[in-house]
Short mmCIF file of C-alpha atoms and ligand atoms in Angstrom, two decimals:
data_model
loop_
_atom_site.label_atom_id
_atom_site.label_comp_id
_atom_site.label_asym_id
_atom_site.label_seq_id
_atom_site.Cartn_x
_atom_site.Cartn_y
_atom_site.Cartn_z
CA MET A 1 0.00 0.00 0.00
CA THR A 2 1.30 3.44 -0.89
CA GLN A 3 1.78 5.85 2.00
CA ILE A 4 1.96 9.62 1.67
CA LEU A 5 4.96 11.66 2.79
CA ASP A 6 2.66 14.43 3.94
CA GLY A 7 4.71 17.60 3.99
CA LYS A 8 1.77 19.85 4.71
CA THR A 9 0.78 18.22 7.99
CA LEU A 10 4.39 17.80 9.10
CA SER A 11 5.15 21.44 8.32
CA LEU A 12 2.28 22.52 10.58
CA GLN A 13 3.65 20.36 13.41
CA ILE A 14 7.15 21.80 13.04
CA LYS A 15 5.79 25.35 12.82
CA ASP A 16 4.03 24.69 16.13
CA GLU A 17 7.31 23.54 17.66
CA ILE A 18 9.09 26.66 16.41
CA ALA A 19 6.26 28.93 17.59
CA ASN A 20 6.52 27.37 21.07
CA GLU A 21 10.24 28.13 21.18
CA VAL A 22 9.63 31.70 20.07
CA ARG A 23 6.96 32.14 22.76
CA LYS A 24 9.47 30.99 25.39
CA ILE A 25 12.09 33.42 24.07
CA THR A 26 9.74 36.40 24.13
CA ALA A 27 8.24 35.40 27.50
CA ASN A 28 11.78 35.65 28.88
CA GLY A 29 12.14 39.15 27.49
CA GLY A 30 14.07 38.28 24.34
CA ARG A 31 13.27 39.77 20.95
CA PRO A 32 11.84 37.34 18.37
CA PRO A 33 14.06 35.95 15.60
CA HIS A 34 14.12 38.11 12.47
CA LEU A 35 14.24 36.78 8.90
CA ALA A 36 14.75 39.23 6.04
CA ALA A 37 14.45 38.67 2.30
CA ILE A 38 15.76 40.55 -0.71
CA LEU A 39 13.48 40.40 -3.72
CA VAL A 40 14.71 41.88 -7.00
CA GLY A 41 12.24 42.53 -9.81
CA GLU A 42 8.65 41.48 -10.42
CA ASP A 43 8.88 37.75 -11.18
CA GLY A 44 5.50 36.25 -10.20
CA ALA A 45 6.81 32.96 -8.79
CA SER A 46 9.50 34.75 -6.76
CA GLN A 47 6.92 37.14 -5.34
CA THR A 48 4.75 34.19 -4.29
CA TYR A 49 7.71 32.41 -2.66
CA VAL A 50 8.72 35.51 -0.71
CA ALA A 51 5.11 36.21 0.34
CA ASN A 52 4.86 32.60 1.64
CA LYS A 53 8.11 32.99 3.58
CA GLU A 54 6.84 36.24 5.09
CA LYS A 55 3.49 34.65 6.02
CA SER A 56 5.16 31.61 7.59
CA SER A 57 7.54 33.86 9.54
CA HIS A 58 4.60 35.69 11.07
CA GLU A 59 2.81 32.40 11.83
CA VAL A 60 5.66 31.29 14.10
CA GLY A 61 6.12 34.71 15.70
CA PHE A 62 9.25 35.80 13.81
CA MET A 63 9.82 39.34 12.67
CA SER A 64 10.19 39.55 8.93
CA SER A 65 11.15 42.21 6.46
CA VAL A 66 11.33 42.25 2.69
CA TYR A 67 13.64 44.51 0.70
CA ARG A 68 11.91 44.95 -2.67
CA LEU A 69 14.38 46.20 -5.25
CA PRO A 70 13.63 47.21 -8.85
CA GLU A 71 14.49 44.88 -11.75
CA ASN A 72 17.05 47.35 -13.17
CA ILE A 73 18.96 47.84 -9.90
CA SER A 74 22.73 47.59 -10.25
CA GLU A 75 24.74 44.72 -8.77
CA GLU A 76 26.58 47.26 -6.63
CA GLU A 77 23.33 48.48 -5.06
CA VAL A 78 22.27 44.90 -4.26
CA LEU A 79 25.66 44.31 -2.63
CA LYS A 80 25.11 47.45 -0.52
CA VAL A 81 21.80 46.06 0.80
CA ILE A 82 23.56 42.80 1.62
CA ASP A 83 26.28 44.67 3.46
CA PHE A 84 23.62 46.55 5.41
CA LEU A 85 21.85 43.31 6.41
CA ASN A 86 25.15 41.60 7.26
CA ASN A 87 25.73 44.37 9.81
CA ASP A 88 22.19 44.80 11.13
CA GLU A 89 22.25 43.23 14.59
CA GLU A 90 18.46 42.98 14.62
CA VAL A 91 18.45 40.65 11.58
CA ASP A 92 19.42 37.04 12.35
CA GLY A 93 19.27 35.67 8.85
CA PHE A 94 18.34 36.69 5.33
CA ILE A 95 17.86 35.26 1.90
CA VAL A 96 18.25 36.60 -1.59
CA GLN A 97 15.37 35.24 -3.65
CA LEU A 98 16.69 33.59 -6.83
CA PRO A 99 16.81 33.86 -9.76
CA LEU A 100 18.28 37.36 -10.02
CA PRO A 101 18.05 39.47 -13.21
CA LYS A 102 20.65 38.45 -15.79
CA HIS A 103 22.85 41.55 -15.35
CA ILE A 104 23.58 40.56 -11.74
CA ASP A 105 26.19 37.91 -10.94
CA GLU A 106 24.31 35.49 -8.69
CA GLN A 107 27.36 33.79 -7.23
CA LYS A 108 28.99 37.14 -6.42
CA VAL A 109 25.84 38.18 -4.57
CA ILE A 110 25.64 34.87 -2.66
CA ASN A 111 29.31 35.09 -1.74
CA ALA A 112 28.70 38.50 -0.18
CA ILE A 113 26.23 37.11 2.37
CA SER A 114 27.73 36.65 5.82
CA PRO A 115 27.89 32.86 6.45
CA ASN A 116 26.41 33.50 9.92
CA LYS A 117 23.26 34.93 8.34
CA ASP A 118 23.13 32.69 5.28
CA VAL A 119 19.97 30.81 6.28
CA ASP A 120 19.55 29.48 2.73
CA GLY A 121 22.91 27.72 3.20
CA PHE A 122 24.17 28.73 -0.25
CA THR A 123 27.52 30.35 0.62
CA PRO A 124 30.72 28.38 0.00
CA ILE A 125 31.45 28.36 3.76
CA ASN A 126 28.14 26.73 4.60
CA ILE A 127 28.29 24.27 1.71
CA GLY A 128 31.87 23.40 2.74
CA ASN A 129 30.91 22.89 6.37
CA MET A 130 27.95 20.75 5.32
CA VAL A 131 30.18 18.51 3.18
CA LEU A 132 32.63 18.19 6.09
CA GLY A 133 29.77 17.28 8.43
CA GLN A 134 30.38 20.37 10.53
CA GLU A 135 27.83 22.82 11.93
CA ALA A 136 26.24 24.58 8.95
CA PHE A 137 23.04 26.00 7.60
CA ILE A 138 21.75 23.20 5.39
CA PRO A 139 20.02 24.40 2.20
CA ALA A 140 16.29 24.46 2.85
CA THR A 141 14.98 22.04 0.23
CA PRO A 142 17.45 19.18 0.89
CA LYS A 143 17.01 19.76 4.63
CA GLY A 144 13.25 19.48 4.11
CA ILE A 145 13.72 16.18 2.24
CA CYS A 146 15.81 14.82 5.13
CA THR A 147 13.19 15.93 7.67
CA LEU A 148 10.38 14.27 5.70
CA LEU A 149 12.27 10.97 5.60
CA GLN A 150 13.39 11.10 9.25
CA ARG A 151 10.09 12.18 10.77
CA ASN A 152 8.24 9.46 8.85
CA GLY A 153 10.68 6.84 10.12
CA ILE A 154 11.84 5.82 6.65
CA GLU A 155 14.59 3.19 6.81
CA THR A 156 17.60 4.54 4.88
CA GLU A 157 20.62 2.62 6.17
CA GLY A 158 22.40 0.79 3.35
CA MET A 159 19.68 1.75 0.86
CA HIS A 160 20.47 2.81 -2.68
CA CYS A 161 19.44 6.44 -3.00
CA VAL A 162 19.36 7.80 -6.54
CA VAL A 163 19.23 11.58 -6.86
CA VAL A 164 18.26 12.92 -10.29
CA GLY A 165 19.54 16.48 -10.66
CA ARG A 166 22.78 18.08 -9.51
CA SER A 167 21.89 21.72 -8.91
CA ASN A 168 23.75 23.53 -6.15
CA ILE A 169 20.52 24.18 -4.24
CA VAL A 170 18.84 20.77 -4.43
CA GLY A 171 20.49 17.76 -6.10
CA THR A 172 24.09 18.19 -4.99
CA PRO A 173 23.39 18.88 -1.29
CA ALA A 174 20.65 16.21 -1.20
CA ALA A 175 23.07 13.59 -2.55
CA ASN A 176 25.71 14.64 -0.04
CA LEU A 177 23.35 14.52 2.93
CA MET A 178 21.94 11.10 2.01
CA SER A 179 25.46 9.68 1.87
CA ARG A 180 26.38 10.87 5.36
CA LYS A 181 26.14 8.88 8.58
CA ALA A 182 22.72 10.24 9.52
CA PHE A 183 21.29 8.34 6.53
CA ASN A 184 24.02 5.90 5.47
CA CYS A 185 22.68 5.54 1.94
CA THR A 186 24.70 4.43 -1.04
CA VAL A 187 24.15 7.34 -3.40
CA THR A 188 24.11 7.70 -7.17
CA MET A 189 23.73 11.19 -8.61
CA CYS A 190 22.33 11.55 -12.14
CA HIS A 191 22.12 14.54 -14.47
CA SER A 192 21.34 15.44 -18.06
CA ARG A 193 24.39 13.58 -19.39
CA THR A 194 23.67 10.35 -17.52
CA ARG A 195 23.38 7.37 -19.86
CA ASN A 196 20.55 4.86 -19.41
CA LEU A 197 18.85 6.95 -16.74
CA ALA A 198 15.87 4.59 -16.40
CA GLU A 199 18.21 1.65 -15.74
CA ILE A 200 19.68 3.57 -12.80
CA THR A 201 16.44 5.01 -11.41
CA ARG A 202 14.95 1.49 -11.46
CA GLN A 203 17.66 0.46 -8.97
CA ALA A 204 16.64 3.12 -6.47
CA ASP A 205 15.26 2.16 -3.07
CA ILE A 206 14.92 5.90 -2.48
CA LEU A 207 14.50 8.14 -5.52
CA VAL A 208 14.88 11.91 -5.17
CA VAL A 209 13.84 13.75 -8.33
CA ALA A 210 14.87 17.38 -8.89
CA ILE A 211 15.02 17.75 -12.66
CA GLY A 212 12.73 20.68 -13.40
CA LYS A 213 10.80 18.82 -16.15
CA PRO A 214 7.05 18.22 -15.70
CA GLU A 215 6.06 14.56 -15.21
CA PHE A 216 9.42 13.32 -16.52
CA ILE A 217 9.64 10.21 -14.32
CA THR A 218 7.25 7.54 -15.54
CA ALA A 219 6.17 4.15 -14.16
CA ASP A 220 8.75 2.19 -16.20
CA MET A 221 11.54 4.17 -14.48
CA VAL A 222 10.86 3.04 -10.90
CA LYS A 223 10.79 -0.28 -9.11
CA ASP A 224 7.98 -1.55 -6.90
CA GLY A 225 8.25 -0.35 -3.31
CA VAL A 226 10.41 2.71 -4.01
CA VAL A 227 10.36 5.66 -1.63
CA LEU A 228 9.86 8.57 -4.00
CA VAL A 229 10.56 12.22 -3.28
CA ASP A 230 9.39 14.58 -6.01
CA VAL A 231 10.99 18.01 -5.61
CA GLY A 232 9.70 19.43 -8.88
CA ILE A 233 6.96 22.00 -9.01
CA HIS A 234 5.45 23.38 -12.21
CA ARG A 235 2.51 25.58 -13.09
CA ILE A 236 0.75 24.05 -16.08
CA PRO A 237 -1.75 26.31 -17.90
CA ASP A 238 -5.24 24.88 -17.33
CA SER A 239 -8.38 26.68 -18.44
CA THR A 240 -10.56 24.40 -16.27
CA LYS A 241 -9.02 25.91 -13.11
CA LYS A 242 -10.04 29.22 -11.61
CA SER A 243 -6.38 30.12 -11.18
CA GLY A 244 -5.73 29.31 -14.85
CA TYR A 245 -3.15 26.64 -14.00
CA HIS A 246 -2.64 23.40 -12.11
CA LEU A 247 0.49 22.23 -10.33
CA CYS A 248 2.50 19.13 -11.13
CA GLY A 249 5.88 17.72 -10.22
CA ASP A 250 8.78 16.07 -12.03
CA VAL A 251 7.04 12.70 -11.58
CA LYS A 252 3.97 11.40 -13.44
CA HIS A 253 2.09 10.62 -10.25
CA SER A 254 -1.00 9.24 -11.99
CA GLU A 255 0.99 6.19 -13.07
CA VAL A 256 3.91 6.05 -10.62
CA ASP A 257 2.31 6.44 -7.18
CA SER A 258 0.77 2.96 -7.01
CA LYS A 259 4.28 1.45 -7.32
CA CYS A 260 5.68 3.45 -4.38
CA SER A 261 5.85 2.43 -0.72
CA TRP A 262 6.01 6.14 0.14
CA VAL A 263 5.57 9.16 -2.09
CA THR A 264 5.50 12.95 -1.75
CA PRO A 265 2.42 14.60 -3.25
CA VAL A 266 2.74 17.73 -5.39
CA PRO A 267 1.77 20.14 -3.97
CA GLY A 268 1.99 19.38 -0.25
CA GLY A 269 5.18 17.33 -0.16
CA VAL A 270 8.62 18.91 -0.26
CA GLY A 271 7.42 22.52 -0.74
CA PRO A 272 6.01 23.14 2.76
CA LEU A 273 9.10 21.53 4.32
CA THR A 274 11.35 23.87 2.36
CA ILE A 275 9.81 26.91 4.04
CA VAL A 276 9.86 25.25 7.46
CA SER A 277 13.57 24.44 7.03
CA LEU A 278 14.24 28.10 6.38
CA LEU A 279 12.46 28.96 9.63
CA GLN A 280 14.49 26.32 11.47
CA ASN A 281 17.69 27.76 10.04
CA THR A 282 16.64 31.26 11.14
CA LEU A 283 16.01 30.03 14.67
CA GLN A 284 19.45 28.35 14.59
CA ALA A 285 20.99 31.66 13.45
CA TYR A 286 19.13 33.54 16.17
CA LYS A 287 20.43 31.21 18.86
CA ALA A 288 24.01 31.44 17.59
CA ASN A 289 23.70 35.22 17.29
CA ASN A 290 22.43 35.59 20.83
CA THR A 291 24.97 33.17 22.30
CA VAL A 292 27.80 35.14 20.71
CA ARG A 293 26.44 38.37 22.16
CA GLY A 294 25.93 36.73 25.54
P1 LIG B 301 17.92 23.05 -12.03
O1 LIG B 301 17.31 23.37 -13.35
O2 LIG B 301 18.90 23.98 -11.43
O3 LIG B 301 18.63 21.62 -12.12
C1 LIG B 301 18.02 20.55 -12.79
C2 LIG B 301 18.93 19.37 -12.78
O4 LIG B 301 18.28 18.30 -13.47
C3 LIG B 301 20.28 19.61 -13.47
O5 LIG B 301 21.32 19.06 -12.70
C4 LIG B 301 20.12 18.88 -14.80
O6 LIG B 301 21.32 18.32 -15.28
C5 LIG B 301 19.16 17.76 -14.42
N1 LIG B 301 18.42 17.30 -15.59
C6 LIG B 301 17.75 18.07 -16.48
N2 LIG B 301 17.23 17.28 -17.45
C7 LIG B 301 17.57 16.02 -17.15
C8 LIG B 301 17.34 14.77 -17.77
N3 LIG B 301 16.66 14.68 -18.91
N4 LIG B 301 17.85 13.67 -17.19
C9 LIG B 301 18.55 13.74 -16.04
N5 LIG B 301 18.81 14.92 -15.40
C10 LIG B 301 18.33 16.04 -15.96
O7 LIG B 301 16.69 22.80 -11.05
P2 LIG B 301 16.59 22.87 -9.44
O8 LIG B 301 17.44 21.83 -8.83
O9 LIG B 301 16.70 24.26 -8.99
O10 LIG B 301 15.04 22.46 -9.29
C11 LIG B 301 14.54 21.22 -9.73
C12 LIG B 301 13.03 21.23 -9.60
O11 LIG B 301 12.67 21.39 -8.24
C13 LIG B 301 12.32 22.36 -10.32
O12 LIG B 301 11.06 21.89 -10.79
C14 LIG B 301 12.09 23.41 -9.26
O13 LIG B 301 10.98 24.23 -9.53
C15 LIG B 301 11.84 22.52 -8.08
N6 LIG B 301 12.15 23.12 -6.79
C16 LIG B 301 11.23 22.95 -5.81
C17 LIG B 301 11.46 23.42 -4.55
C18 LIG B 301 10.47 23.15 -3.49
O14 LIG B 301 10.54 23.74 -2.44
N7 LIG B 301 9.53 22.23 -3.73
C19 LIG B 301 12.68 24.20 -4.23
C20 LIG B 301 13.64 24.25 -5.31
C21 LIG B 301 13.35 23.74 -6.55
P3 LIG B 301 22.60 19.21 -15.75
O15 LIG B 301 23.27 19.63 -14.47
O16 LIG B 301 23.39 18.26 -16.55
O17 LIG B 301 22.03 20.36 -16.53
#
């Protein structure tokens, strides 16, 4: 029987846990944790993501602020805002919503974020610490995947985990984390140049899919009993919906789900855990920030 890796319900539980911690902090006279976001331009999806992060921050009692910058802003001006946030003692962590407009060097911007406030976990210092198994901010989506597996008691030890996708924000960190002692998986990472992809995905006990192609993974590409994590999220134009679109993942769930022992729905799987992971990272930054200051 297929069981659901229900990210929505789990995210509400974890938000409750975070909100309880925040209540304790403020009851003891502390200020609440503060998450800031930099949003450049008018991209619809980015605006939705930032609005969701802001809403979730408020739900758990965090302070939140959004720096909305125009599409044509110079790289130098963005770097100035980052410098300001790096030095603002009232901000514990901040994110720069990606993608940035083409005239801005994304890596340069990420590199300018103080590792202590890099709650997205994208700076080289945090990625390096993560790979070394040292204290780090773990990128939100892979951290969310780990939480989903752990909190649902999924057996991972010695399992073959196949990760499809090698982006810096999802596939690469997910593959690294699944190979570490907390999970003890044997990991294979696939990408667009992988030969005989289906042959490899069919060997997966745990299949993590982060390709960015709607319904790419079909029933013939998975084995019976697989634990399947679909990271993909796509808006597909749909005139039958009031919104004008429906959502789908990188997996063709209509034909694949019945083969899975566990599967993430889209929406309601990895997405809600991604936001919750960002909140967890902000709380972690807050605690470190306040310990340092005594
Ligand atoms: P990227 O486009 O950055 O990376 C996609 C990866 O998939 C690349 O490594 C690419 O390989 C690989 N790939 C593309 N085509 C194939 C193929 N035919 N066979 C095998 N591998 C292939 O995407 P992201 O990692 O940023 O995101 C992946 C998906 O997850 C997207 O749908 C995105 O919207 C979603 N997402 C969802 C989040 C959530 O919270 N739910 C958060 C972040 C992303 P190569 O490196 O060779 O080009």
